[in-house]
PDB file of C-alpha atoms in Angstrom:
ATOM      1  CA  MET A   1    -115.833  18.365 -73.496  1.00 39.00           C
ATOM      2  CA  ARG A   2    -112.880  19.453 -71.352  1.00 40.00           C
ATOM      3  CA  GLY A   3    -111.359  16.013 -71.694  1.00 40.00           C
ATOM      4  CA  VAL A   4    -111.236  16.212 -75.481  1.00 39.00           C
ATOM      5  CA  LYS A   5    -107.821  17.048 -76.928  1.00 42.00           C
ATOM      6  CA  TRP A   6    -107.956  20.689 -78.075  1.00 43.00           C
ATOM      7  CA  SER A   7    -106.081  20.079 -81.317  1.00 40.00           C
ATOM      8  CA  VAL A   8    -108.773  17.565 -82.350  1.00 37.00           C
ATOM      9  CA  LEU A   9    -111.479  20.155 -81.669  1.00 43.00           C
ATOM     10  CA  VAL A  10    -109.542  22.673 -83.760  1.00 42.00           C
ATOM     11  CA  GLY A  11    -109.428  20.322 -86.731  1.00 41.00           C
ATOM     12  CA  LEU A  12    -113.100  19.392 -86.583  1.00 38.00           C
ATOM     13  CA  TRP A  13    -114.399  22.935 -86.132  1.00 42.00           C
ATOM     14  CA  LEU A  14    -112.045  24.532 -88.661  1.00 44.00           C
ATOM     15  CA  PHE A  15    -113.030  21.934 -91.279  1.00 40.00           C
ATOM     16  CA  THR A  16    -116.713  22.673 -90.645  1.00 43.00           C
ATOM     17  CA  SER A  17    -116.015  26.415 -90.767  1.00 44.00           C
ATOM     18  CA  LEU A  18    -114.256  26.170 -94.106  1.00 42.00           C
ATOM     19  CA  LEU A  19    -117.204  24.296 -95.582  1.00 39.00           C
ATOM     20  CA  ALA A  20    -119.518  27.017 -94.311  1.00 40.00           C
ATOM     21  CA  GLY A  21    -117.276  29.708 -95.774  1.00 41.00           C
ATOM     22  CA  CYS A  22    -117.140  28.000 -99.163  1.00 41.00           C
ATOM     23  CA  GLY A  23    -120.759  27.102 -99.581  1.00 38.00           C
ATOM     24  CA  GLY A  24    -122.778  29.648 -97.658  1.00 38.00           C
ATOM     25  CA  GLN A  25    -121.867  32.912 -99.357  1.00 41.00           C
ATOM     26  CA  SER A  26    -123.690  34.843-102.059  1.00 42.00           C
ATOM     27  CA  ALA A  27    -121.028  36.464-104.212  1.00 48.00           C
ATOM     28  CA  GLU A  28    -121.807  40.050-105.206  1.00 69.00           C
ATOM     29  CA  PRO A  29    -118.768  40.419-107.501  1.00 85.00           C
ATOM     30  CA  ALA A  30    -119.010  38.967-110.994  1.00 79.00           C
ATOM     31  CA  ILE A  31    -116.842  35.911-111.625  1.00 80.00           C
ATOM     32  CA  VAL A  32    -114.324  36.894-114.303  1.00 76.00           C
ATOM     33  CA  THR A  33    -112.959  34.518-116.954  1.00 82.00           C
ATOM     34  CA  THR A  34    -109.403  35.893-116.749  1.00 90.00           C
ATOM     35  CA  PRO A  35    -108.049  35.590-113.203  1.00 95.00           C
ATOM     36  CA  LEU A  36    -107.450  38.833-111.317  1.00 97.00           C
ATOM     37  CA  GLN A  37    -103.955  39.263-109.881  1.00 98.00           C
ATOM     38  CA  ILE A  38    -104.029  40.264-106.203  1.00 98.00           C
ATOM     39  CA  ASP A  39    -101.001  40.488-103.893  1.00 98.00           C
ATOM     40  CA  MET A  40    -101.536  40.020-100.154  1.00 98.00           C
ATOM     41  CA  ILE A  41     -98.600  41.309 -98.121  1.00 98.00           C
ATOM     42  CA  ILE A  42     -98.845  40.340 -94.477  1.00 97.00           C
ATOM     43  CA  LYS A  43     -96.633  40.850 -91.417  1.00 97.00           C
ATOM     44  CA  GLN A  44     -95.281  37.340 -91.016  1.00 94.00           C
ATOM     45  CA  LYS A  45     -95.629  34.481 -93.452  1.00 88.00           C
ATOM     46  CA  ASP A  46     -95.759  31.598 -90.980  1.00 84.00           C
ATOM     47  CA  SER A  47     -97.803  31.756 -87.768  1.00 87.00           C
ATOM     48  CA  GLU A  48    -101.134  30.382 -86.515  1.00 88.00           C
ATOM     49  CA  TYR A  49    -102.872  33.716 -87.034  1.00 92.00           C
ATOM     50  CA  TRP A  50    -101.508  34.436 -90.500  1.00 95.00           C
ATOM     51  CA  ASN A  51    -102.036  30.874 -91.695  1.00 93.00           C
ATOM     52  CA  THR A  52    -105.736  31.293 -90.826  1.00 93.00           C
ATOM     53  CA  VAL A  53    -105.809  34.626 -92.698  1.00 96.00           C
ATOM     54  CA  LYS A  54    -104.318  32.782 -95.668  1.00 96.00           C
ATOM     55  CA  LEU A  55    -107.006  30.076 -95.513  1.00 95.00           C
ATOM     56  CA  GLY A  56    -109.746  32.694 -95.699  1.00 95.00           C
ATOM     57  CA  ALA A  57    -108.021  34.537 -98.526  1.00 98.00           C
ATOM     58  CA  GLU A  58    -107.568  31.320-100.517  1.00 97.00           C
ATOM     59  CA  VAL A  59    -111.263  30.444-100.182  1.00 96.00           C
ATOM     60  CA  ALA A  60    -112.214  33.860-101.590  1.00 97.00           C
ATOM     61  CA  ALA A  61    -109.566  33.601-104.318  1.00 97.00           C
ATOM     62  CA  LYS A  62    -111.025  30.299-105.487  1.00 97.00           C
ATOM     63  CA  GLU A  63    -114.579  31.638-105.315  1.00 96.00           C
ATOM     64  CA  PHE A  64    -113.884  34.821-107.303  1.00 96.00           C
ATOM     65  CA  ASN A  65    -111.230  33.507-109.736  1.00 97.00           C
ATOM     66  CA  VAL A  66    -108.264  35.362-108.257  1.00 98.00           C
ATOM     67  CA  LYS A  67    -104.604  34.471-108.596  1.00 98.00           C
ATOM     68  CA  LEU A  68    -103.452  35.304-105.076  1.00 98.00           C
ATOM     69  CA  ASN A  69     -99.811  36.024-104.279  1.00 97.00           C
ATOM     70  CA  PHE A  70     -99.437  35.634-100.500  1.00 96.00           C
ATOM     71  CA  ARG A  71     -96.212  37.202 -99.234  1.00 96.00           C
ATOM     72  CA  GLY A  72     -94.641  38.239 -95.961  1.00 97.00           C
ATOM     73  CA  PRO A  73     -91.305  38.477 -94.156  1.00 97.00           C
ATOM     74  CA  ASP A  74     -90.119  35.742 -91.782  1.00 95.00           C
ATOM     75  CA  ARG A  75     -90.589  37.987 -88.740  1.00 95.00           C
ATOM     76  CA  GLU A  76     -93.084  40.710 -87.855  1.00 95.00           C
ATOM     77  CA  THR A  77     -90.187  42.964 -86.875  1.00 96.00           C
ATOM     78  CA  ASP A  78     -88.702  42.853 -90.397  1.00 97.00           C
ATOM     79  CA  ILE A  79     -90.284  46.121 -91.503  1.00 98.00           C
ATOM     80  CA  GLU A  80     -87.647  46.738 -94.169  1.00 98.00           C
ATOM     81  CA  GLY A  81     -88.426  43.323 -95.615  1.00 98.00           C
ATOM     82  CA  GLN A  82     -92.107  44.207 -95.853  1.00 98.00           C
ATOM     83  CA  ILE A  83     -91.266  47.507 -97.557  1.00 98.00           C
ATOM     84  CA  LYS A  84     -89.239  45.591-100.159  1.00 98.00           C
ATOM     85  CA  LEU A  85     -92.173  43.249-100.762  1.00 98.00           C
ATOM     86  CA  MET A  86     -94.397  46.284-101.349  1.00 98.00           C
ATOM     87  CA  GLU A  87     -91.840  47.744-103.758  1.00 98.00           C
ATOM     88  CA  ALA A  88     -91.736  44.488-105.739  1.00 98.00           C
ATOM     89  CA  SER A  89     -95.519  44.273-105.805  1.00 98.00           C
ATOM     90  CA  ILE A  90     -95.938  47.837-107.068  1.00 98.00           C
ATOM     91  CA  GLN A  91     -93.322  47.131-109.733  1.00 98.00           C
ATOM     92  CA  ALA A  92     -95.249  44.030-110.872  1.00 97.00           C
ATOM     93  CA  GLY A  93     -98.528  45.992-111.078  1.00 98.00           C
ATOM     94  CA  PRO A  94    -101.218  43.593-109.817  1.00 98.00           C
ATOM     95  CA  ASP A  95    -104.914  44.408-110.011  1.00 98.00           C
ATOM     96  CA  ALA A  96    -104.906  45.160-106.244  1.00 98.00           C
ATOM     97  CA  ILE A  97    -102.691  44.961-103.157  1.00 98.00           C
ATOM     98  CA  ILE A  98    -103.886  43.875 -99.725  1.00 98.00           C
ATOM     99  CA  LEU A  99    -101.535  45.132 -97.008  1.00 98.00           C
ATOM    100  CA  ALA A 100    -101.286  44.331 -93.303  1.00 98.00           C
ATOM    101  CA  ALA A 101     -98.767  47.020 -92.366  1.00 98.00           C
ATOM    102  CA  GLY A 102     -96.125  45.992 -89.840  1.00 97.00           C
ATOM    103  CA  ASP A 103     -95.449  49.640 -88.994  1.00 98.00           C
ATOM    104  CA  TYR A 104     -98.012  52.425 -89.304  1.00 98.00           C
ATOM    105  CA  MET A 105     -95.538  55.147 -90.322  1.00 98.00           C
ATOM    106  CA  ALA A 106     -92.725  53.178 -91.976  1.00 98.00           C
ATOM    107  CA  LEU A 107     -95.003  51.633 -94.633  1.00 98.00           C
ATOM    108  CA  ALA A 108     -96.684  54.962 -95.477  1.00 98.00           C
ATOM    109  CA  LYS A 109     -94.212  56.248 -98.077  1.00 98.00           C
ATOM    110  CA  ILE A 110     -94.151  53.069-100.154  1.00 98.00           C
ATOM    111  CA  THR A 111     -97.948  52.767 -99.926  1.00 98.00           C
ATOM    112  CA  ASP A 112     -98.236  56.302-101.313  1.00 98.00           C
ATOM    113  CA  GLN A 113     -96.334  55.075-104.385  1.00 98.00           C
ATOM    114  CA  ALA A 114     -99.023  52.534-105.334  1.00 98.00           C
ATOM    115  CA  ILE A 115    -100.469  54.930-107.907  1.00 97.00           C
ATOM    116  CA  GLY A 116    -103.168  53.300-110.015  1.00 97.00           C
ATOM    117  CA  ILE A 117    -103.243  50.144-107.876  1.00 98.00           C
ATOM    118  CA  PRO A 118    -106.083  49.821-105.346  1.00 98.00           C
ATOM    119  CA  VAL A 119    -104.755  49.137-101.847  1.00 98.00           C
ATOM    120  CA  ILE A 120    -106.879  47.454 -99.170  1.00 98.00           C
ATOM    121  CA  THR A 121    -105.527  47.416 -95.618  1.00 98.00           C
ATOM    122  CA  MET A 122    -106.234  44.444 -93.386  1.00 98.00           C
ATOM    123  CA  ASP A 123    -105.541  43.753 -89.697  1.00 97.00           C
ATOM    124  CA  ALA A 124    -103.436  46.918 -89.262  1.00 97.00           C
ATOM    125  CA  GLU A 125    -103.668  50.290 -90.966  1.00 98.00           C
ATOM    126  CA  VAL A 126    -101.023  52.490 -92.553  1.00 98.00           C
ATOM    127  CA  ALA A 127    -100.489  56.274 -92.429  1.00 98.00           C
ATOM    128  CA  SER A 128    -101.393  56.812 -96.075  1.00 98.00           C
ATOM    129  CA  ALA A 129    -104.446  58.189 -97.872  1.00 97.00           C
ATOM    130  CA  ARG A 130    -103.992  55.597-100.631  1.00 97.00           C
ATOM    131  CA  PRO A 131    -105.957  52.647 -99.121  1.00 98.00           C
ATOM    132  CA  VAL A 132    -109.599  52.438-100.200  1.00 98.00           C
ATOM    133  CA  ALA A 133    -110.806  50.215 -97.328  1.00 98.00           C
ATOM    134  CA  PHE A 134    -109.809  48.585 -94.050  1.00 98.00           C
ATOM    135  CA  ILE A 135    -110.848  45.136 -92.819  1.00 98.00           C
ATOM    136  CA  GLY A 136    -110.079  44.049 -89.268  1.00 98.00           C
ATOM    137  CA  ALA A 137    -110.842  44.314 -85.580  1.00 97.00           C
ATOM    138  CA  ASN A 138    -111.469  47.455 -83.547  1.00 97.00           C
ATOM    139  CA  ASN A 139    -108.185  47.233 -81.674  1.00 97.00           C
ATOM    140  CA  TYR A 140    -108.815  50.084 -79.247  1.00 98.00           C
ATOM    141  CA  ALA A 141    -112.031  48.375 -78.126  1.00 98.00           C
ATOM    142  CA  SER A 142    -110.126  45.079 -77.928  1.00 98.00           C
ATOM    143  CA  GLY A 143    -107.624  46.630 -75.527  1.00 98.00           C
ATOM    144  CA  GLN A 144    -110.508  47.883 -73.404  1.00 98.00           C
ATOM    145  CA  LEU A 145    -112.018  44.385 -73.335  1.00 98.00           C
ATOM    146  CA  ALA A 146    -108.739  42.946 -72.083  1.00 98.00           C
ATOM    147  CA  ALA A 147    -108.399  45.656 -69.419  1.00 98.00           C
ATOM    148  CA  GLU A 148    -111.946  45.188 -68.179  1.00 98.00           C
ATOM    149  CA  ARG A 149    -111.375  41.485 -67.546  1.00 98.00           C
ATOM    150  CA  LEU A 150    -107.911  42.119 -66.107  1.00 97.00           C
ATOM    151  CA  SER A 151    -109.290  44.565 -63.537  1.00 97.00           C
ATOM    152  CA  THR A 152    -111.973  42.040 -62.585  1.00 97.00           C
ATOM    153  CA  LEU A 153    -109.342  39.356 -62.040  1.00 98.00           C
ATOM    154  CA  THR A 154    -106.970  41.508 -59.979  1.00 98.00           C
ATOM    155  CA  GLY A 155    -109.283  43.948 -58.242  1.00 97.00           C
ATOM    156  CA  PRO A 156    -108.664  47.718 -58.008  1.00 97.00           C
ATOM    157  CA  GLU A 157    -105.219  47.355 -56.372  1.00 97.00           C
ATOM    158  CA  ALA A 158    -102.667  45.476 -58.477  1.00 98.00           C
ATOM    159  CA  GLU A 159     -99.248  45.387 -60.102  1.00 98.00           C
ATOM    160  CA  ILE A 160     -99.419  44.555 -63.800  1.00 98.00           C
ATOM    161  CA  GLY A 161     -96.920  43.808 -66.560  1.00 98.00           C
ATOM    162  CA  ILE A 162     -97.590  44.194 -70.297  1.00 98.00           C
ATOM    163  CA  VAL A 163     -96.052  42.253 -73.190  1.00 98.00           C
ATOM    164  CA  ASN A 164     -96.959  43.956 -76.470  1.00 98.00           C
ATOM    165  CA  PHE A 165     -95.826  42.809 -79.920  1.00 97.00           C
ATOM    166  CA  VAL A 166     -94.349  45.228 -82.513  1.00 96.00           C
ATOM    167  CA  LYS A 167     -93.841  48.843 -81.475  1.00 95.00           C
ATOM    168  CA  GLY A 168     -95.179  51.093 -84.226  1.00 96.00           C
ATOM    169  CA  ALA A 169     -97.718  48.590 -85.577  1.00 97.00           C
ATOM    170  CA  ARG A 170    -101.053  50.384 -85.586  1.00 97.00           C
ATOM    171  CA  ASN A 171    -103.004  47.536 -83.994  1.00 97.00           C
ATOM    172  CA  ALA A 172    -100.352  47.057 -81.281  1.00 97.00           C
ATOM    173  CA  ASP A 173    -100.481  50.765 -80.427  1.00 98.00           C
ATOM    174  CA  GLN A 174    -104.295  50.842 -80.424  1.00 98.00           C
ATOM    175  CA  ARG A 175    -104.608  47.788 -78.176  1.00 98.00           C
ATOM    176  CA  LEU A 176    -102.178  49.313 -75.707  1.00 98.00           C
ATOM    177  CA  GLU A 177    -103.976  52.675 -75.810  1.00 98.00           C
ATOM    178  CA  GLY A 178    -107.344  51.035 -75.122  1.00 98.00           C
ATOM    179  CA  LEU A 179    -105.861  48.967 -72.286  1.00 98.00           C
ATOM    180  CA  LEU A 180    -104.179  51.923 -70.587  1.00 98.00           C
ATOM    181  CA  ASP A 181    -107.173  54.233 -70.992  1.00 98.00           C
ATOM    182  CA  TYR A 182    -109.427  51.718 -69.279  1.00 98.00           C
ATOM    183  CA  LEU A 183    -106.979  50.935 -66.469  1.00 98.00           C
ATOM    184  CA  ALA A 184    -106.491  54.667 -65.802  1.00 97.00           C
ATOM    185  CA  ARG A 185    -109.825  54.660 -63.955  1.00 97.00           C
ATOM    186  CA  TYR A 186    -108.161  52.529 -61.237  1.00 98.00           C
ATOM    187  CA  PRO A 187    -105.494  54.615 -59.434  1.00 97.00           C
ATOM    188  CA  GLY A 188    -104.473  51.528 -57.459  1.00 98.00           C
ATOM    189  CA  ILE A 189    -103.447  49.561 -60.555  1.00 98.00           C
ATOM    190  CA  SER A 190     -99.789  50.155 -61.390  1.00 98.00           C
ATOM    191  CA  ILE A 191     -98.172  49.267 -64.715  1.00 98.00           C
ATOM    192  CA  MET A 192     -94.768  48.001 -63.611  1.00 98.00           C
ATOM    193  CA  GLU A 193     -93.257  47.378 -67.036  1.00 98.00           C
ATOM    194  CA  THR A 194     -94.120  47.241 -70.747  1.00 98.00           C
ATOM    195  CA  ALA A 195     -92.077  45.067 -73.105  1.00 98.00           C
ATOM    196  CA  TYR A 196     -92.251  44.431 -76.867  1.00 98.00           C
ATOM    197  CA  CYS A 197     -91.667  40.851 -77.984  1.00 97.00           C
ATOM    198  CA  GLY A 198     -91.980  41.375 -81.733  1.00 95.00           C
ATOM    199  CA  ALA A 199     -94.529  38.515 -81.894  1.00 93.00           C
ATOM    200  CA  ASP A 200     -91.672  36.195 -80.871  1.00 95.00           C
ATOM    201  CA  GLN A 201     -92.774  33.530 -78.384  1.00 96.00           C
ATOM    202  CA  GLU A 202     -89.260  32.886 -77.039  1.00 97.00           C
ATOM    203  CA  LEU A 203     -88.568  36.576 -76.491  1.00 98.00           C
ATOM    204  CA  ALA A 204     -91.940  36.966 -74.739  1.00 98.00           C
ATOM    205  CA  TYR A 205     -91.001  34.066 -72.465  1.00 98.00           C
ATOM    206  CA  ARG A 206     -87.697  35.682 -71.505  1.00 98.00           C
ATOM    207  CA  GLN A 207     -89.318  39.085 -70.995  1.00 98.00           C
ATOM    208  CA  ALA A 208     -92.066  37.650 -68.788  1.00 98.00           C
ATOM    209  CA  ALA A 209     -89.582  35.586 -66.765  1.00 98.00           C
ATOM    210  CA  ALA A 210     -87.512  38.739 -66.183  1.00 98.00           C
ATOM    211  CA  MET A 211     -90.637  40.685 -65.141  1.00 98.00           C
ATOM    212  CA  LEU A 212     -91.583  38.026 -62.597  1.00 98.00           C
ATOM    213  CA  GLU A 213     -88.098  38.093 -61.107  1.00 98.00           C
ATOM    214  CA  LYS A 214     -87.822  41.884 -61.085  1.00 98.00           C
ATOM    215  CA  HIS A 215     -91.346  42.448 -59.706  1.00 98.00           C
ATOM    216  CA  PRO A 216     -92.102  39.646 -57.207  1.00 97.00           C
ATOM    217  CA  GLY A 217     -95.414  41.304 -56.297  1.00 97.00           C
ATOM    218  CA  LEU A 218     -96.741  41.121 -59.854  1.00 98.00           C
ATOM    219  CA  ASP A 219    -100.436  40.187 -59.911  1.00 98.00           C
ATOM    220  CA  ALA A 220    -101.019  39.840 -63.647  1.00 98.00           C
ATOM    221  CA  ILE A 221     -99.510  40.047 -67.114  1.00 98.00           C
ATOM    222  CA  VAL A 222    -101.451  41.008 -70.217  1.00 98.00           C
ATOM    223  CA  ALA A 223    -100.052  39.830 -73.563  1.00 98.00           C
ATOM    224  CA  LEU A 224    -101.399  41.717 -76.558  1.00 98.00           C
ATOM    225  CA  SER A 225    -100.710  38.934 -79.092  1.00 96.00           C
ATOM    226  CA  GLY A 226    -101.106  35.174 -79.279  1.00 95.00           C
ATOM    227  CA  GLU A 227     -97.371  34.518 -79.549  1.00 95.00           C
ATOM    228  CA  GLY A 228     -96.796  36.796 -76.578  1.00 97.00           C
ATOM    229  CA  GLY A 229     -99.436  34.927 -74.605  1.00 97.00           C
ATOM    230  CA  LEU A 230     -97.729  31.593 -75.237  1.00 97.00           C
ATOM    231  CA  GLY A 231     -94.410  32.922 -73.958  1.00 98.00           C
ATOM    232  CA  VAL A 232     -95.974  34.592 -70.926  1.00 98.00           C
ATOM    233  CA  GLY A 233     -97.958  31.466 -70.056  1.00 98.00           C
ATOM    234  CA  ARG A 234     -94.851  29.314 -70.163  1.00 98.00           C
ATOM    235  CA  ALA A 235     -92.916  31.740 -67.937  1.00 98.00           C
ATOM    236  CA  VAL A 236     -95.677  31.922 -65.324  1.00 98.00           C
ATOM    237  CA  ARG A 237     -96.116  28.154 -65.313  1.00 98.00           C
ATOM    238  CA  GLU A 238     -92.384  27.439 -64.969  1.00 98.00           C
ATOM    239  CA  ALA A 239     -92.151  29.962 -62.113  1.00 98.00           C
ATOM    240  CA  GLY A 240     -94.860  28.016 -60.258  1.00 98.00           C
ATOM    241  CA  LEU A 241     -97.110  31.083 -60.167  1.00 98.00           C
ATOM    242  CA  VAL A 242    -100.282  29.556 -61.614  1.00 98.00           C
ATOM    243  CA  PRO A 243    -102.913  30.786 -60.757  1.00 95.00           C
ATOM    244  CA  LYS A 244    -101.467  33.550 -58.546  1.00 97.00           C
ATOM    245  CA  VAL A 245    -100.319  35.603 -61.555  1.00 98.00           C
ATOM    246  CA  LYS A 246    -103.311  36.102 -63.853  1.00 98.00           C
ATOM    247  CA  ILE A 247    -102.907  36.179 -67.630  1.00 98.00           C
ATOM    248  CA  VAL A 248    -105.108  37.848 -70.232  1.00 98.00           C
ATOM    249  CA  THR A 249    -103.955  37.437 -73.820  1.00 98.00           C
ATOM    250  CA  PHE A 250    -105.109  37.697 -77.457  1.00 97.00           C
ATOM    251  CA  ASP A 251    -106.031  35.248 -80.231  1.00 95.00           C
ATOM    252  CA  SER A 252    -106.818  31.553 -80.119  1.00 91.00           C
ATOM    253  CA  PRO A 253    -103.979  29.299 -81.282  1.00 91.00           C
ATOM    254  CA  PRO A 254    -104.517  25.742 -79.978  1.00 90.00           C
ATOM    255  CA  ALA A 255    -101.756  26.091 -77.354  1.00 94.00           C
ATOM    256  CA  VAL A 256    -103.403  29.208 -75.893  1.00 95.00           C
ATOM    257  CA  MET A 257    -106.733  27.392 -75.692  1.00 93.00           C
ATOM    258  CA  GLU A 258    -105.054  24.490 -73.902  1.00 95.00           C
ATOM    259  CA  MET A 259    -103.560  26.978 -71.414  1.00 97.00           C
ATOM    260  CA  LEU A 260    -107.044  28.367 -70.916  1.00 96.00           C
ATOM    261  CA  GLN A 261    -108.402  24.896 -70.192  1.00 94.00           C
ATOM    262  CA  GLU A 262    -105.656  24.118 -67.673  1.00 95.00           C
ATOM    263  CA  GLY A 263    -106.017  27.466 -65.875  1.00 96.00           C
ATOM    264  CA  THR A 264    -102.698  29.092 -66.829  1.00 98.00           C
ATOM    265  CA  VAL A 265    -104.506  31.719 -68.938  1.00 98.00           C
ATOM    266  CA  GLN A 266    -107.713  33.228 -67.553  1.00 98.00           C
ATOM    267  CA  ALA A 267    -109.050  34.924 -70.703  1.00 98.00           C
ATOM    268  CA  THR A 268    -108.212  35.695 -74.320  1.00 98.00           C
ATOM    269  CA  VAL A 269    -109.556  38.316 -76.726  1.00 97.00           C
ATOM    270  CA  ILE A 270    -110.179  36.603 -80.042  1.00 95.00           C
ATOM    271  CA  GLN A 271    -110.357  38.059 -83.541  1.00 93.00           C
ATOM    272  CA  ASN A 272    -111.614  36.597 -86.820  1.00 92.00           C
ATOM    273  CA  PRO A 273    -108.553  36.085 -89.048  1.00 94.00           C
ATOM    274  CA  PHE A 274    -110.375  33.802 -91.504  1.00 93.00           C
ATOM    275  CA  SER A 275    -112.922  36.526 -92.214  1.00 94.00           C
ATOM    276  CA  ASN A 276    -110.142  39.124 -92.445  1.00 96.00           C
ATOM    277  CA  GLY A 277    -108.502  37.179 -95.275  1.00 97.00           C
ATOM    278  CA  TYR A 278    -111.737  36.284 -97.039  1.00 97.00           C
ATOM    279  CA  LEU A 279    -113.291  39.754 -96.917  1.00 98.00           C
ATOM    280  CA  ALA A 280    -110.076  41.510 -97.935  1.00 98.00           C
ATOM    281  CA  VAL A 281    -109.953  39.512-101.170  1.00 98.00           C
ATOM    282  CA  LYS A 282    -113.697  39.836-101.742  1.00 98.00           C
ATOM    283  CA  GLN A 283    -113.678  43.615-101.261  1.00 98.00           C
ATOM    284  CA  ALA A 284    -110.617  43.973-103.480  1.00 98.00           C
ATOM    285  CA  VAL A 285    -112.522  42.205-106.276  1.00 97.00           C
ATOM    286  CA  GLU A 286    -115.592  44.356-105.657  1.00 97.00           C
ATOM    287  CA  TYR A 287    -113.541  47.552-105.841  1.00 97.00           C
ATOM    288  CA  ILE A 288    -111.785  46.457-109.044  1.00 97.00           C
ATOM    289  CA  GLN A 289    -115.206  45.849-110.607  1.00 96.00           C
ATOM    290  CA  GLY A 290    -116.454  49.307-109.623  1.00 96.00           C
ATOM    291  CA  LEU A 291    -118.717  48.165-106.812  1.00 96.00           C
ATOM    292  CA  GLU A 292    -119.024  50.187-103.618  1.00 96.00           C
ATOM    293  CA  VAL A 293    -117.034  48.880-100.643  1.00 97.00           C
ATOM    294  CA  PRO A 294    -117.270  50.170 -97.049  1.00 97.00           C
ATOM    295  CA  ASP A 295    -114.443  52.333 -95.746  1.00 97.00           C
ATOM    296  CA  ARG A 296    -114.147  50.099 -92.676  1.00 98.00           C
ATOM    297  CA  THR A 297    -115.297  46.572 -91.931  1.00 98.00           C
ATOM    298  CA  ASP A 298    -115.111  45.507 -88.296  1.00 97.00           C
ATOM    299  CA  THR A 299    -114.761  41.711 -88.248  1.00 95.00           C
ATOM    300  CA  GLY A 300    -115.332  41.596 -84.508  1.00 92.00           C
ATOM    301  CA  THR A 301    -113.657  40.547 -81.282  1.00 93.00           C
ATOM    302  CA  LYS A 302    -114.878  38.689 -78.225  1.00 94.00           C
ATOM    303  CA  LEU A 303    -113.474  37.861 -74.816  1.00 96.00           C
ATOM    304  CA  ILE A 304    -113.298  34.115 -74.194  1.00 96.00           C
ATOM    305  CA  ASP A 305    -112.807  32.360 -70.872  1.00 96.00           C
ATOM    306  CA  LEU A 306    -113.301  28.853 -69.497  1.00 93.00           C
ATOM    307  CA  ASN A 307    -116.983  29.533 -68.839  1.00 93.00           C
ATOM    308  CA  ASN A 308    -117.989  30.579 -72.350  1.00 91.00           C
ATOM    309  CA  MET A 309    -115.471  28.920 -74.679  1.00 87.00           C
ATOM    310  CA  MET A 310    -117.839  26.068 -75.594  1.00 84.00           C
ATOM    311  CA  TRP A 311    -120.894  28.225 -76.264  1.00 84.00           C
ATOM    312  CA  PRO A 312    -121.995  27.622 -79.881  1.00 81.00           C
ATOM    313  CA  GLU A 313    -121.872  31.315 -80.802  1.00 77.00           C
ATOM    314  CA  ASN A 314    -118.306  31.549 -79.485  1.00 77.00           C
ATOM    315  CA  GLN A 315    -117.198  28.420 -81.343  1.00 75.00           C
ATOM    316  CA  LYS A 316    -118.103  30.261 -84.547  1.00 68.00           C
ATOM    317  CA  GLN A 317    -115.506  32.904 -83.751  1.00 67.00           C
ATOM    318  CA  LEU A 318    -112.932  30.609 -82.184  1.00 71.00           C
ATOM    319  CA  PHE A 319    -113.007  28.684 -85.445  1.00 64.00           C
ATOM    320  CA  PRO A 320    -113.876  31.576 -87.735  1.00 52.00           C
ATOM    321  CA  PHE A 321    -115.882  31.539 -90.897  1.00 48.00           C
ATOM    322  CA  VAL A 322    -117.388  34.235 -93.089  1.00 43.00           C
ATOM    323  CA  ARG A 323    -120.972  34.977 -92.107  1.00 42.00           C
TER     324      ARG A 323
END
């Protein structure tokens, strides 16, 4: 299997997953004759992760007769742009808004203004009492997962760099908190530097290259996003430090999985973006129809390495579908 091109595997498994998601679900919400209007406002409108979220949301929209407006800024760091999208959505008055907040505090005020419009948060929370539900990963636990594997790779004495994504995003902060809390049990592990790449692969590459030059004794870098992992992997590879400098990252874009196969990346913590999108739309419909929805839905994470990436149960999460 290692000789098979990873992009081909992605296509085959994702196609199978989509079929499973479309045909294998029993829909609790009633199918309405007039389409419901639901706005989904995400952090960045074009990336591997968010495109998979969109696929899941579109499957649910088709299943439950929803007109889905999928919107997001060009960059995850464009918090003001996301606030403006929320303002426009509230003005339009859809049946529900699904929000993946780019900044926990900055999106709170505008979310508070969504009076009479149900708000579901997905992927990252917001500091507002308005949302009726959250769908996404347990990001603190995800950070702990990454730290546990990192400490195994480096041992109890190590110098480590961190490349996070957007400072102020709730999931970014929680992943970092979980990582640092776990590593605190090892007094010999030193965090040499923490950078924020804004989910920008090129910036992550430059930051990682600078870390490697500034800290020649660096043993590992943990990237807390997929885009960050791609930039870090490229920097370590170009510096000729594979496999001396270990890399633990997040998410499973095809390029990260190829780096895992070739040994540049040692492990990645994967989420379930397809299920995030699908369940956010489904629970929005349920809430609109007066059905009970859970306050929190944990869509799960798992640590993947070269040893377990081809296990059938892990393929289901690498190429996510709704169970």
